[in-house]
mmCIF file of C-alpha atoms in Angstrom:
data_model
loop_
_atom_site.group_PDB
_atom_site.id
_atom_site.type_symbol
_atom_site.label_atom_id
_atom_site.label_comp_id
_atom_site.label_asym_id
_atom_site.label_seq_id
_atom_site.Cartn_x
_atom_site.Cartn_y
_atom_site.Cartn_z
ATOM 1 C CA UNK L 1 -0.299 -0.176 -0.161
ATOM 2 C CA UNK L 2 1.899 3.418 -1.380
ATOM 3 C CA UNK L 3 1.780 5.879 1.858
ATOM 4 C CA UNK L 4 -0.413 8.573 2.754
ATOM 5 C CA UNK L 5 0.870 11.760 2.948
ATOM 6 C CA UNK L 6 -0.467 13.345 5.772
ATOM 7 C CA UNK L 7 -3.101 16.550 5.135
ATOM 8 C CA UNK L 8 -2.236 19.547 5.843
ATOM 9 C CA UNK L 9 -4.455 21.528 8.348
ATOM 10 C CA UNK L 10 -7.924 22.532 8.276
ATOM 11 C CA UNK L 11 -6.611 26.161 7.738
ATOM 12 C CA UNK L 12 -4.171 26.300 4.968
ATOM 13 C CA UNK L 13 -6.392 23.606 3.475
ATOM 14 C CA UNK L 14 -8.620 26.280 2.668
ATOM 15 C CA UNK L 15 -6.272 29.300 1.589
ATOM 16 C CA UNK L 16 -5.688 29.115 -2.182
ATOM 17 C CA UNK L 17 -2.432 28.109 -3.785
ATOM 18 C CA UNK L 18 -0.224 30.578 -6.148
ATOM 19 C CA UNK L 19 -0.329 29.326 -9.362
ATOM 20 C CA UNK L 20 3.112 27.811 -10.564
ATOM 21 C CA UNK L 21 4.813 28.392 -14.021
ATOM 22 C CA UNK L 22 5.688 25.307 -16.087
ATOM 23 C CA UNK L 23 9.689 25.890 -15.860
ATOM 24 C CA UNK L 24 10.228 23.017 -18.624
ATOM 25 C CA UNK L 25 7.265 24.584 -20.572
ATOM 26 C CA UNK L 26 9.514 28.562 -20.413
ATOM 27 C CA UNK L 27 6.297 29.533 -18.619
ATOM 28 C CA UNK L 28 7.174 32.665 -15.751
ATOM 29 C CA UNK L 29 4.552 34.979 -13.229
ATOM 30 C CA UNK L 30 2.253 36.623 -15.000
ATOM 31 C CA UNK L 31 1.408 40.757 -13.965
ATOM 32 C CA UNK L 32 -2.688 39.712 -13.316
ATOM 33 C CA UNK L 33 -0.688 36.558 -10.834
ATOM 34 C CA UNK L 34 -1.020 39.208 -8.336
ATOM 35 C CA UNK L 35 -4.916 38.534 -6.451
ATOM 36 C CA UNK L 36 -3.245 34.353 -6.070
ATOM 37 C CA UNK L 37 -0.261 35.798 -4.631
ATOM 38 C CA UNK L 38 -1.672 37.970 -1.781
ATOM 39 C CA UNK L 39 -4.502 35.815 -0.896
ATOM 40 C CA UNK L 40 -1.350 32.320 -0.716
ATOM 41 C CA UNK L 41 0.294 34.134 1.814
ATOM 42 C CA UNK L 42 -0.599 31.988 4.618
ATOM 43 C CA UNK L 43 1.235 29.012 2.428
ATOM 44 C CA UNK L 44 4.601 30.986 3.020
ATOM 45 C CA UNK L 45 5.300 28.395 5.340
ATOM 46 C CA UNK L 46 9.291 28.835 5.277
ATOM 47 C CA UNK L 47 9.431 32.574 5.343
ATOM 48 C CA UNK L 48 6.952 33.064 7.574
ATOM 49 C CA UNK L 49 8.002 30.310 10.335
ATOM 50 C CA UNK L 50 11.701 31.565 10.037
ATOM 51 C CA UNK L 51 10.768 35.398 10.700
ATOM 52 C CA UNK L 52 7.748 34.440 12.787
ATOM 53 C CA UNK L 53 10.015 35.001 15.848
ATOM 54 C CA UNK L 54 10.896 38.759 14.754
ATOM 55 C CA UNK L 55 7.030 39.433 14.274
ATOM 56 C CA UNK L 56 5.939 38.359 17.455
ATOM 57 C CA UNK L 57 8.662 40.936 19.021
ATOM 58 C CA UNK L 58 7.891 44.466 17.316
ATOM 59 C CA UNK L 59 3.673 42.614 17.365
ATOM 60 C CA UNK L 60 4.590 42.502 21.093
ATOM 61 C CA UNK L 61 6.688 45.958 20.844
ATOM 62 C CA UNK L 62 3.830 47.690 19.974
ATOM 63 C CA UNK L 63 0.954 45.781 21.711
ATOM 64 C CA UNK L 64 2.564 47.481 24.936
ATOM 65 C CA UNK L 65 2.548 50.435 23.842
ATOM 66 C CA UNK L 66 -0.429 50.855 23.808
ATOM 67 C CA UNK L 67 -1.888 49.601 26.693
ATOM 68 C CA UNK L 68 1.221 51.961 28.433
ATOM 69 C CA UNK L 69 0.266 54.821 26.768
ATOM 70 C CA UNK L 70 -3.831 54.506 26.770
ATOM 71 C CA UNK L 71 -3.862 52.404 30.087
ATOM 72 C CA UNK L 72 -1.883 53.752 32.394
ATOM 73 C CA UNK L 73 -1.489 57.051 30.971
ATOM 74 C CA UNK L 74 2.005 57.380 29.857
ATOM 75 C CA UNK L 75 1.387 59.583 26.700
ATOM 76 C CA UNK L 76 4.852 61.119 26.394
ATOM 77 C CA UNK L 77 5.963 57.442 25.376
ATOM 78 C CA UNK L 78 6.465 58.215 22.532
ATOM 79 C CA UNK L 79 8.848 59.435 19.922
ATOM 80 C CA UNK L 80 8.736 61.446 16.532
ATOM 81 C CA UNK L 81 8.866 59.820 12.782
ATOM 82 C CA UNK L 82 11.691 62.361 11.502
ATOM 83 C CA UNK L 83 14.393 59.876 12.543
ATOM 84 C CA UNK L 84 12.788 57.048 10.920
ATOM 85 C CA UNK L 85 11.722 58.668 8.241
ATOM 86 C CA UNK L 86 15.587 59.327 8.050
ATOM 87 C CA UNK L 87 17.067 55.954 8.351
ATOM 88 C CA UNK L 88 14.768 53.671 6.169
ATOM 89 C CA UNK L 89 16.929 54.770 3.042
ATOM 90 C CA UNK L 90 20.184 53.478 4.318
ATOM 91 C CA UNK L 91 17.913 51.140 6.031
ATOM 92 C CA UNK L 92 16.954 50.170 2.243
ATOM 93 C CA UNK L 93 20.216 50.264 0.679
ATOM 94 C CA UNK L 94 21.465 47.731 2.732
ATOM 95 C CA UNK L 95 19.020 45.451 2.213
ATOM 96 C CA UNK L 96 18.352 46.048 -1.256
ATOM 97 C CA UNK L 97 22.769 45.635 -1.385
ATOM 98 C CA UNK L 98 22.275 42.182 1.011
ATOM 99 C CA UNK L 99 19.302 41.035 -1.403
ATOM 100 C CA UNK L 100 21.165 41.328 -4.696
ATOM 101 C CA UNK L 101 24.927 39.791 -3.085
ATOM 102 C CA UNK L 102 22.337 36.802 -2.320
ATOM 103 C CA UNK L 103 20.799 36.413 -5.781
ATOM 104 C CA UNK L 104 24.302 37.580 -8.027
ATOM 105 C CA UNK L 105 24.977 34.284 -5.835
ATOM 106 C CA UNK L 106 22.127 32.544 -7.046
ATOM 107 C CA UNK L 107 22.908 33.833 -10.521
ATOM 108 C CA UNK L 108 26.599 32.563 -10.756
ATOM 109 C CA UNK L 109 25.708 28.742 -9.865
ATOM 110 C CA UNK L 110 23.358 28.594 -12.563
ATOM 111 C CA UNK L 111 25.779 30.008 -14.825
ATOM 112 C CA UNK L 112 28.189 27.666 -13.665
ATOM 113 C CA UNK L 113 25.302 24.612 -13.943
ATOM 114 C CA UNK L 114 24.916 25.889 -17.575
ATOM 115 C CA UNK L 115 28.391 25.007 -18.388
ATOM 116 C CA UNK L 116 28.663 21.612 -17.562
ATOM 117 C CA UNK L 117 25.319 20.947 -19.183
ATOM 118 C CA UNK L 118 27.040 22.187 -21.992
ATOM 119 C CA UNK L 119 30.102 20.274 -21.670
ATOM 120 C CA UNK L 120 28.873 17.852 -20.984
ATOM 121 C CA UNK L 121 27.078 17.328 -24.109
ATOM 122 C CA UNK L 122 30.009 19.145 -26.290
ATOM 123 C CA UNK L 123 32.192 16.120 -24.132
ATOM 124 C CA UNK L 124 29.560 13.000 -25.214
ATOM 125 C CA UNK L 125 29.333 14.343 -28.911
ATOM 126 C CA UNK L 126 32.934 14.360 -29.074
ATOM 127 C CA UNK L 127 33.163 10.969 -28.048
ATOM 128 C CA UNK L 128 30.493 8.749 -30.037
ATOM 129 C CA UNK L 129 31.907 11.029 -32.728
ATOM 130 C CA UNK L 130 35.535 10.752 -32.802
ATOM 131 C CA UNK L 131 36.915 8.827 -30.509
ATOM 132 C CA UNK L 132 34.569 5.614 -30.298
ATOM 133 C CA UNK L 133 35.445 4.688 -33.719
ATOM 134 C CA UNK L 134 39.502 4.655 -32.917
ATOM 135 C CA UNK L 135 39.337 3.889 -29.142
ATOM 136 C CA UNK L 136 35.622 2.266 -28.142
ATOM 137 C CA UNK L 137 36.763 1.225 -25.092
ATOM 138 C CA UNK L 138 38.604 4.285 -23.229
ATOM 139 C CA UNK L 139 35.672 6.051 -25.505
ATOM 140 C CA UNK L 140 33.401 3.842 -22.988
ATOM 141 C CA UNK L 141 34.938 4.350 -19.749
ATOM 142 C CA UNK L 142 35.057 7.725 -20.098
ATOM 143 C CA UNK L 143 31.229 8.397 -21.508
ATOM 144 C CA UNK L 144 29.986 6.114 -18.026
ATOM 145 C CA UNK L 145 32.800 9.033 -16.395
ATOM 146 C CA UNK L 146 30.480 11.798 -17.782
ATOM 147 C CA UNK L 147 27.165 9.960 -16.994
ATOM 148 C CA UNK L 148 28.797 9.722 -13.324
ATOM 149 C CA UNK L 149 29.488 13.560 -13.525
ATOM 150 C CA UNK L 150 26.156 16.019 -13.006
ATOM 151 C CA UNK L 151 25.708 13.418 -9.729
ATOM 152 C CA UNK L 152 28.846 13.884 -8.026
ATOM 153 C CA UNK L 153 29.326 17.688 -8.773
ATOM 154 C CA UNK L 154 25.921 17.963 -7.712
ATOM 155 C CA UNK L 155 26.833 15.614 -4.225
ATOM 156 C CA UNK L 156 29.407 18.813 -4.268
ATOM 157 C CA UNK L 157 27.066 21.500 -4.337
ATOM 158 C CA UNK L 158 24.837 20.091 -1.204
ATOM 159 C CA UNK L 159 28.898 20.150 0.743
ATOM 160 C CA UNK L 160 29.072 16.512 0.178
ATOM 161 C CA UNK L 161 26.418 16.043 3.419
ATOM 162 C CA UNK L 162 23.744 13.530 4.247
ATOM 163 C CA UNK L 163 21.858 15.904 2.335
ATOM 164 C CA UNK L 164 22.639 13.870 -1.213
ATOM 165 C CA UNK L 165 24.298 10.245 -1.796
ATOM 166 C CA UNK L 166 25.800 8.949 -5.125
ATOM 167 C CA UNK L 167 25.114 5.202 -6.196
ATOM 168 C CA UNK L 168 26.232 2.900 -5.413
ATOM 169 C CA UNK L 169 27.438 2.101 -8.985
ATOM 170 C CA UNK L 170 29.342 5.546 -9.279
ATOM 171 C CA UNK L 171 31.415 5.008 -5.814
ATOM 172 C CA UNK L 172 32.577 1.687 -7.712
ATOM 173 C CA UNK L 173 33.304 3.200 -10.818
ATOM 174 C CA UNK L 174 35.301 5.822 -9.041
ATOM 175 C CA UNK L 175 37.019 3.814 -6.175
ATOM 176 C CA UNK L 176 35.974 0.128 -7.600
ATOM 177 C CA UNK L 177 34.462 -2.297 -6.000
ATOM 178 C CA UNK L 178 33.734 -1.942 -2.747
ATOM 179 C CA UNK L 179 32.150 -2.673 0.139
ATOM 180 C CA UNK L 180 30.328 -0.134 1.944
ATOM 181 C CA UNK L 181 27.044 0.274 4.549
ATOM 182 C CA UNK L 182 23.744 0.709 3.411
ATOM 183 C CA UNK L 183 24.982 1.903 -0.339
ATOM 184 C CA UNK L 184 26.141 4.514 0.666
ATOM 185 C CA UNK L 185 29.298 6.239 1.781
ATOM 186 C CA UNK L 186 28.614 9.373 0.513
ATOM 187 C CA UNK L 187 27.418 10.225 3.354
ATOM 188 C CA UNK L 188 30.094 8.974 5.733
ATOM 189 C CA UNK L 189 31.928 12.589 5.507
ATOM 190 C CA UNK L 190 30.616 15.848 6.837
ATOM 191 C CA UNK L 191 31.391 20.124 6.595
ATOM 192 C CA UNK L 192 31.236 20.412 9.979
ATOM 193 C CA UNK L 193 32.916 17.375 11.176
ATOM 194 C CA UNK L 194 37.340 16.972 12.081
ATOM 195 C CA UNK L 195 39.774 15.816 9.169
ATOM 196 C CA UNK L 196 40.299 12.179 11.612
ATOM 197 C CA UNK L 197 37.253 11.713 11.966
ATOM 198 C CA UNK L 198 36.169 12.275 8.218
ATOM 199 C CA UNK L 199 38.736 9.940 7.079
ATOM 200 C CA UNK L 200 38.142 8.019 9.398
ATOM 201 C CA UNK L 201 33.643 8.083 8.283
ATOM 202 C CA UNK L 202 35.292 7.994 4.173
ATOM 203 C CA UNK L 203 36.911 4.760 4.747
ATOM 204 C CA UNK L 204 34.295 3.139 6.626
ATOM 205 C CA UNK L 205 34.063 -0.481 4.562
ATOM 206 C CA UNK L 206 36.900 0.071 1.902
ATOM 207 C CA UNK L 207 39.517 -2.111 1.516
ATOM 208 C CA UNK L 208 43.225 -0.501 2.484
ATOM 209 C CA UNK L 209 44.622 -0.942 -0.690
ATOM 210 C CA UNK L 210 42.764 2.120 -2.326
ATOM 211 C CA UNK L 211 42.671 4.864 1.310
ATOM 212 C CA UNK L 212 45.032 7.026 -0.462
ATOM 213 C CA UNK L 213 42.662 7.994 -2.758
ATOM 214 C CA UNK L 214 39.259 8.153 -1.332
ATOM 215 C CA UNK L 215 41.293 11.513 0.612
ATOM 216 C CA UNK L 216 40.490 12.463 -2.855
ATOM 217 C CA UNK L 217 36.784 14.270 -3.848
ATOM 218 C CA UNK L 218 34.987 12.494 -5.879
ATOM 219 C CA UNK L 219 34.766 15.038 -8.217
ATOM 220 C CA UNK L 220 38.638 15.988 -9.039
ATOM 221 C CA UNK L 221 38.574 12.463 -9.254
ATOM 222 C CA UNK L 222 36.173 12.144 -11.420
ATOM 223 C CA UNK L 223 38.340 14.612 -13.606
ATOM 224 C CA UNK L 224 41.685 13.408 -12.970
ATOM 225 C CA UNK L 225 40.234 9.799 -15.039
ATOM 226 C CA UNK L 226 38.662 11.568 -17.261
ATOM 227 C CA UNK L 227 42.396 12.902 -18.521
ATOM 228 C CA UNK L 228 43.564 9.281 -18.127
ATOM 229 C CA UNK L 229 41.248 8.030 -20.350
ATOM 230 C CA UNK L 230 41.462 10.706 -22.504
ATOM 231 C CA UNK L 231 44.953 9.720 -22.749
ATOM 232 C CA UNK L 232 44.855 5.903 -23.432
ATOM 233 C CA UNK L 233 42.663 6.468 -26.036
ATOM 234 C CA UNK L 234 46.081 8.525 -27.587
ATOM 235 C CA UNK L 235 47.055 5.239 -26.482
ATOM 236 C CA UNK L 236 44.673 2.439 -28.003
ATOM 237 C CA UNK L 237 43.803 3.984 -31.657
ATOM 238 C CA UNK L 238 46.360 2.342 -34.534
ATOM 239 C CA UNK L 239 44.194 5.234 -36.744
ATOM 240 C CA UNK L 240 46.857 6.228 -40.038
ATOM 241 C CA UNK L 241 49.192 9.418 -38.977
ATOM 242 C CA UNK L 242 46.750 11.064 -41.158
ATOM 243 C CA UNK L 243 43.899 9.917 -38.690
ATOM 244 C CA UNK L 244 46.379 10.290 -36.208
ATOM 245 C CA UNK L 245 46.551 14.321 -36.630
ATOM 246 C CA UNK L 246 42.697 14.388 -36.116
ATOM 247 C CA UNK L 247 42.128 12.634 -33.826
ATOM 248 C CA UNK L 248 44.848 14.130 -31.428
ATOM 249 C CA UNK L 249 43.387 17.499 -32.133
ATOM 250 C CA UNK L 250 40.350 16.453 -30.754
ATOM 251 C CA UNK L 251 41.193 14.894 -27.675
ATOM 252 C CA UNK L 252 43.219 17.719 -27.547
ATOM 253 C CA UNK L 253 39.516 20.392 -27.421
ATOM 254 C CA UNK L 254 38.217 17.783 -25.427
ATOM 255 C CA UNK L 255 41.181 17.984 -22.645
ATOM 256 C CA UNK L 256 39.633 21.730 -22.865
ATOM 257 C CA UNK L 257 36.608 20.665 -22.543
ATOM 258 C CA UNK L 258 37.342 18.871 -18.562
ATOM 259 C CA UNK L 259 39.650 21.422 -17.819
ATOM 260 C CA UNK L 260 36.443 24.071 -18.610
ATOM 261 C CA UNK L 261 34.228 21.715 -16.357
ATOM 262 C CA UNK L 262 37.014 21.607 -13.335
ATOM 263 C CA UNK L 263 36.393 25.548 -13.389
ATOM 264 C CA UNK L 264 32.925 25.332 -12.918
ATOM 265 C CA UNK L 265 33.588 23.098 -9.863
ATOM 266 C CA UNK L 266 35.678 25.625 -8.709
ATOM 267 C CA UNK L 267 32.898 27.963 -9.186
ATOM 268 C CA UNK L 268 30.008 25.944 -7.044
ATOM 269 C CA UNK L 269 32.629 24.882 -4.493
ATOM 270 C CA UNK L 270 33.361 28.813 -4.104
ATOM 271 C CA UNK L 271 29.734 29.367 -3.776
ATOM 272 C CA UNK L 272 29.304 26.595 -1.136
ATOM 273 C CA UNK L 273 32.385 27.263 1.555
ATOM 274 C CA UNK L 274 32.643 31.373 1.206
ATOM 275 C CA UNK L 275 29.258 33.517 2.287
ATOM 276 C CA UNK L 276 28.228 36.703 2.437
ATOM 277 C CA UNK L 277 31.006 38.551 4.687
ATOM 278 C CA UNK L 278 28.765 37.337 8.266
ATOM 279 C CA UNK L 279 29.364 41.491 9.680
ATOM 280 C CA UNK L 280 27.330 42.711 6.904
ATOM 281 C CA UNK L 281 24.623 40.025 7.454
ATOM 282 C CA UNK L 282 24.867 40.996 11.062
ATOM 283 C CA UNK L 283 24.658 44.916 10.956
ATOM 284 C CA UNK L 284 21.862 44.323 8.558
ATOM 285 C CA UNK L 285 20.030 43.002 10.828
ATOM 286 C CA UNK L 286 20.472 44.524 14.066
ATOM 287 C CA UNK L 287 19.576 48.171 11.666
ATOM 288 C CA UNK L 288 16.781 45.811 10.978
ATOM 289 C CA UNK L 289 15.933 45.081 14.299
ATOM 290 C CA UNK L 290 16.590 48.167 16.107
ATOM 291 C CA UNK L 291 14.267 50.287 13.471
ATOM 292 C CA UNK L 292 11.148 47.879 13.869
ATOM 293 C CA UNK L 293 11.414 47.711 17.325
ATOM 294 C CA UNK L 294 11.203 51.443 18.077
ATOM 295 C CA UNK L 295 8.877 52.380 15.467
ATOM 296 C CA UNK L 296 6.292 51.336 17.218
ATOM 297 C CA UNK L 297 7.208 53.500 19.383
ATOM 298 C CA UNK L 298 6.839 56.411 16.306
ATOM 299 C CA UNK L 299 3.786 55.272 14.677
ATOM 300 C CA UNK L 300 1.438 54.475 18.190
ATOM 301 C CA UNK L 301 0.460 58.437 19.021
ATOM 302 C CA UNK L 302 0.570 59.337 15.014
ATOM 303 C CA UNK L 303 -1.927 56.236 13.832
ATOM 304 C CA UNK L 304 -4.045 55.624 17.193
ATOM 305 C CA UNK L 305 -4.639 52.225 19.239
ATOM 306 C CA UNK L 306 -6.819 50.702 15.416
ATOM 307 C CA UNK L 307 -4.066 50.736 12.996
ATOM 308 C CA UNK L 308 -0.945 50.674 14.411
ATOM 309 C CA UNK L 309 -0.924 47.114 15.064
ATOM 310 C CA UNK L 310 -2.104 46.266 11.487
ATOM 311 C CA UNK L 311 -0.039 48.425 9.945
ATOM 312 C CA UNK L 312 3.378 46.948 12.720
ATOM 313 C CA UNK L 313 2.462 43.424 11.160
ATOM 314 C CA UNK L 314 2.824 44.497 7.870
ATOM 315 C CA UNK L 315 5.868 46.808 7.713
ATOM 316 C CA UNK L 316 7.557 43.952 9.947
ATOM 317 C CA UNK L 317 6.731 40.997 7.691
ATOM 318 C CA UNK L 318 7.673 43.051 3.996
ATOM 319 C CA UNK L 319 11.334 43.788 5.909
ATOM 320 C CA UNK L 320 12.002 40.953 7.343
ATOM 321 C CA UNK L 321 10.637 38.618 4.774
ATOM 322 C CA UNK L 322 12.738 40.479 2.129
ATOM 323 C CA UNK L 323 16.393 40.073 4.641
ATOM 324 C CA UNK L 324 15.577 36.307 5.006
ATOM 325 C CA UNK L 325 15.285 35.668 1.316
ATOM 326 C CA UNK L 326 17.842 36.877 1.432
ATOM 327 C CA UNK L 327 19.864 34.604 3.315
ATOM 328 C CA UNK L 328 17.290 31.314 1.741
ATOM 329 C CA UNK L 329 18.984 32.141 -1.615
ATOM 330 C CA UNK L 330 22.841 32.974 -0.415
ATOM 331 C CA UNK L 331 23.216 29.060 -0.318
ATOM 332 C CA UNK L 332 21.252 28.664 -4.088
ATOM 333 C CA UNK L 333 21.800 24.656 -4.317
ATOM 334 C CA UNK L 334 19.143 23.152 -2.391
ATOM 335 C CA UNK L 335 17.909 19.603 -2.349
ATOM 336 C CA UNK L 336 15.046 19.493 -3.281
ATOM 337 C CA UNK L 337 13.056 17.847 -6.359
ATOM 338 C CA UNK L 338 9.209 17.604 -7.595
ATOM 339 C CA UNK L 339 9.667 13.707 -8.167
ATOM 340 C CA UNK L 340 11.798 11.203 -6.221
ATOM 341 C CA UNK L 341 15.531 11.431 -6.959
ATOM 342 C CA UNK L 342 18.292 8.319 -5.940
ATOM 343 C CA UNK L 343 20.586 11.564 -5.013
ATOM 344 C CA UNK L 344 18.698 12.897 -2.144
ATOM 345 C CA UNK L 345 18.945 11.181 1.320
ATOM 346 C CA UNK L 346 16.033 10.138 3.032
ATOM 347 C CA UNK L 347 17.752 12.963 6.128
ATOM 348 C CA UNK L 348 17.216 15.759 3.516
ATOM 349 C CA UNK L 349 14.240 15.424 5.130
ATOM 350 C CA UNK L 350 15.508 17.269 8.030
ATOM 351 C CA UNK L 351 16.532 20.775 5.807
ATOM 352 C CA UNK L 352 13.539 23.322 5.924
ATOM 353 C CA UNK L 353 14.889 24.578 2.118
ATOM 354 C CA UNK L 354 14.068 20.801 0.976
ATOM 355 C CA UNK L 355 10.873 19.544 3.274
ATOM 356 C CA UNK L 356 8.625 23.106 2.899
ATOM 357 C CA UNK L 357 9.550 23.883 -0.730
ATOM 358 C CA UNK L 358 9.134 23.223 -3.910
ATOM 359 C CA UNK L 359 11.652 23.775 -7.240
ATOM 360 C CA UNK L 360 13.026 27.070 -7.917
ATOM 361 C CA UNK L 361 11.390 28.238 -4.483
ATOM 362 C CA UNK L 362 14.806 29.477 -3.311
ATOM 363 C CA UNK L 363 17.179 28.117 -5.477
ATOM 364 C CA UNK L 364 18.504 24.934 -7.913
ATOM 365 C CA UNK L 365 16.900 22.176 -7.347
ATOM 366 C CA UNK L 366 20.370 20.926 -8.319
ATOM 367 C CA UNK L 367 18.919 17.231 -7.913
ATOM 368 C CA UNK L 368 16.995 17.790 -10.642
ATOM 369 C CA UNK L 369 18.828 19.820 -12.670
ATOM 370 C CA UNK L 370 21.900 17.075 -12.833
ATOM 371 C CA UNK L 371 19.281 14.134 -13.376
ATOM 372 C CA UNK L 372 18.721 16.183 -16.521
ATOM 373 C CA UNK L 373 21.991 16.483 -17.798
ATOM 374 C CA UNK L 374 22.627 13.219 -16.720
ATOM 375 C CA UNK L 375 19.358 12.115 -18.774
ATOM 376 C CA UNK L 376 20.483 14.826 -22.634
ATOM 377 C CA UNK L 377 24.571 12.472 -22.116
ATOM 378 C CA UNK L 378 22.941 8.556 -21.377
ATOM 379 C CA UNK L 379 21.125 9.911 -24.965
ATOM 380 C CA UNK L 380 23.968 10.870 -26.560
ATOM 381 C CA UNK L 381 26.114 7.874 -26.551
ATOM 382 C CA UNK L 382 23.022 5.858 -26.586
ATOM 383 C CA UNK L 383 23.879 6.853 -30.414
ATOM 384 C CA UNK L 384 25.669 4.626 -32.361
ATOM 385 C CA UNK L 385 27.751 5.352 -35.202
ATOM 386 C CA UNK L 386 27.692 2.857 -38.205
ATOM 387 C CA UNK L 387 30.470 3.492 -39.976
ATOM 388 C CA UNK L 388 33.167 1.243 -40.235
#
């Protein structure tokens, strides 16, 4: 029997759902989606949950200010609105720069994966058209590595932790036939673990003769093997001198494309390993907290009892939501997909960015992108060349 998904709470089932564009068909949002976008605000569970402490704190300050002025008679509990008006433009600049810096990381990640898609396609076409007729054994090995590379890069982009895993056949392709507990060696390493514990985890259940090779990152190892099989292809071919010249030219071109895959790998590692400067994020958070925290003292005397609380909630939601969106898209690689994926570990459900979102909500659905590239490469290498 199929496992039944837990039903949503009744209040969420009554809330309409915003239209989701069909990304594969090239559809995007339209200006007439505004009504459904507003009505579906309660479904923004991830964003609301992350900023709820801020919202509750500001509402509490607003209510206490109202009670102090109306019940205790503290009419002098107020500040001029000019300070917020003066600092509002500076706060807006901080938020814009913070969000833009986060979005630039998303755009950069998308470009790196576009490069990976292009180079994997080119390498597969070169292998089928120019390498396979002269060096079929080396071409077959290279094509298997091309199939595995998107998966291995996705694993690297997810920081190599328990949110992702490599299938056993890809582990065997990289490190040979090894016995791995739970069919998943890649979940053994953790970015936060010490080097000693990480080495022990990575080598758990692995024969000692390949332990030294295991310290190499899987993405780096797969690129090394691509270069090695290109060299073996040169040794394998027995073509004429004229054909060999053209053959070597293709090998040289493919070697350059493998190096470009290495550049994309380094770019993805840079995004994973280097956050937006923490001092900038902290100062923006402090500025926003103080500005919103003191806002009730400025708006309560001006707007009165009935308008102040809703106004305060709306302003806080808009500003804190904008800040949190920057935090969410700063790490653009998300282990989320709209279909079951062999790359996503069962432990990924602990990541609220994966369990509470859909593809392209806050970042790149990296596993779906990897599987799409792999499928494209698989179709290319299935082409039969009938040349004699």
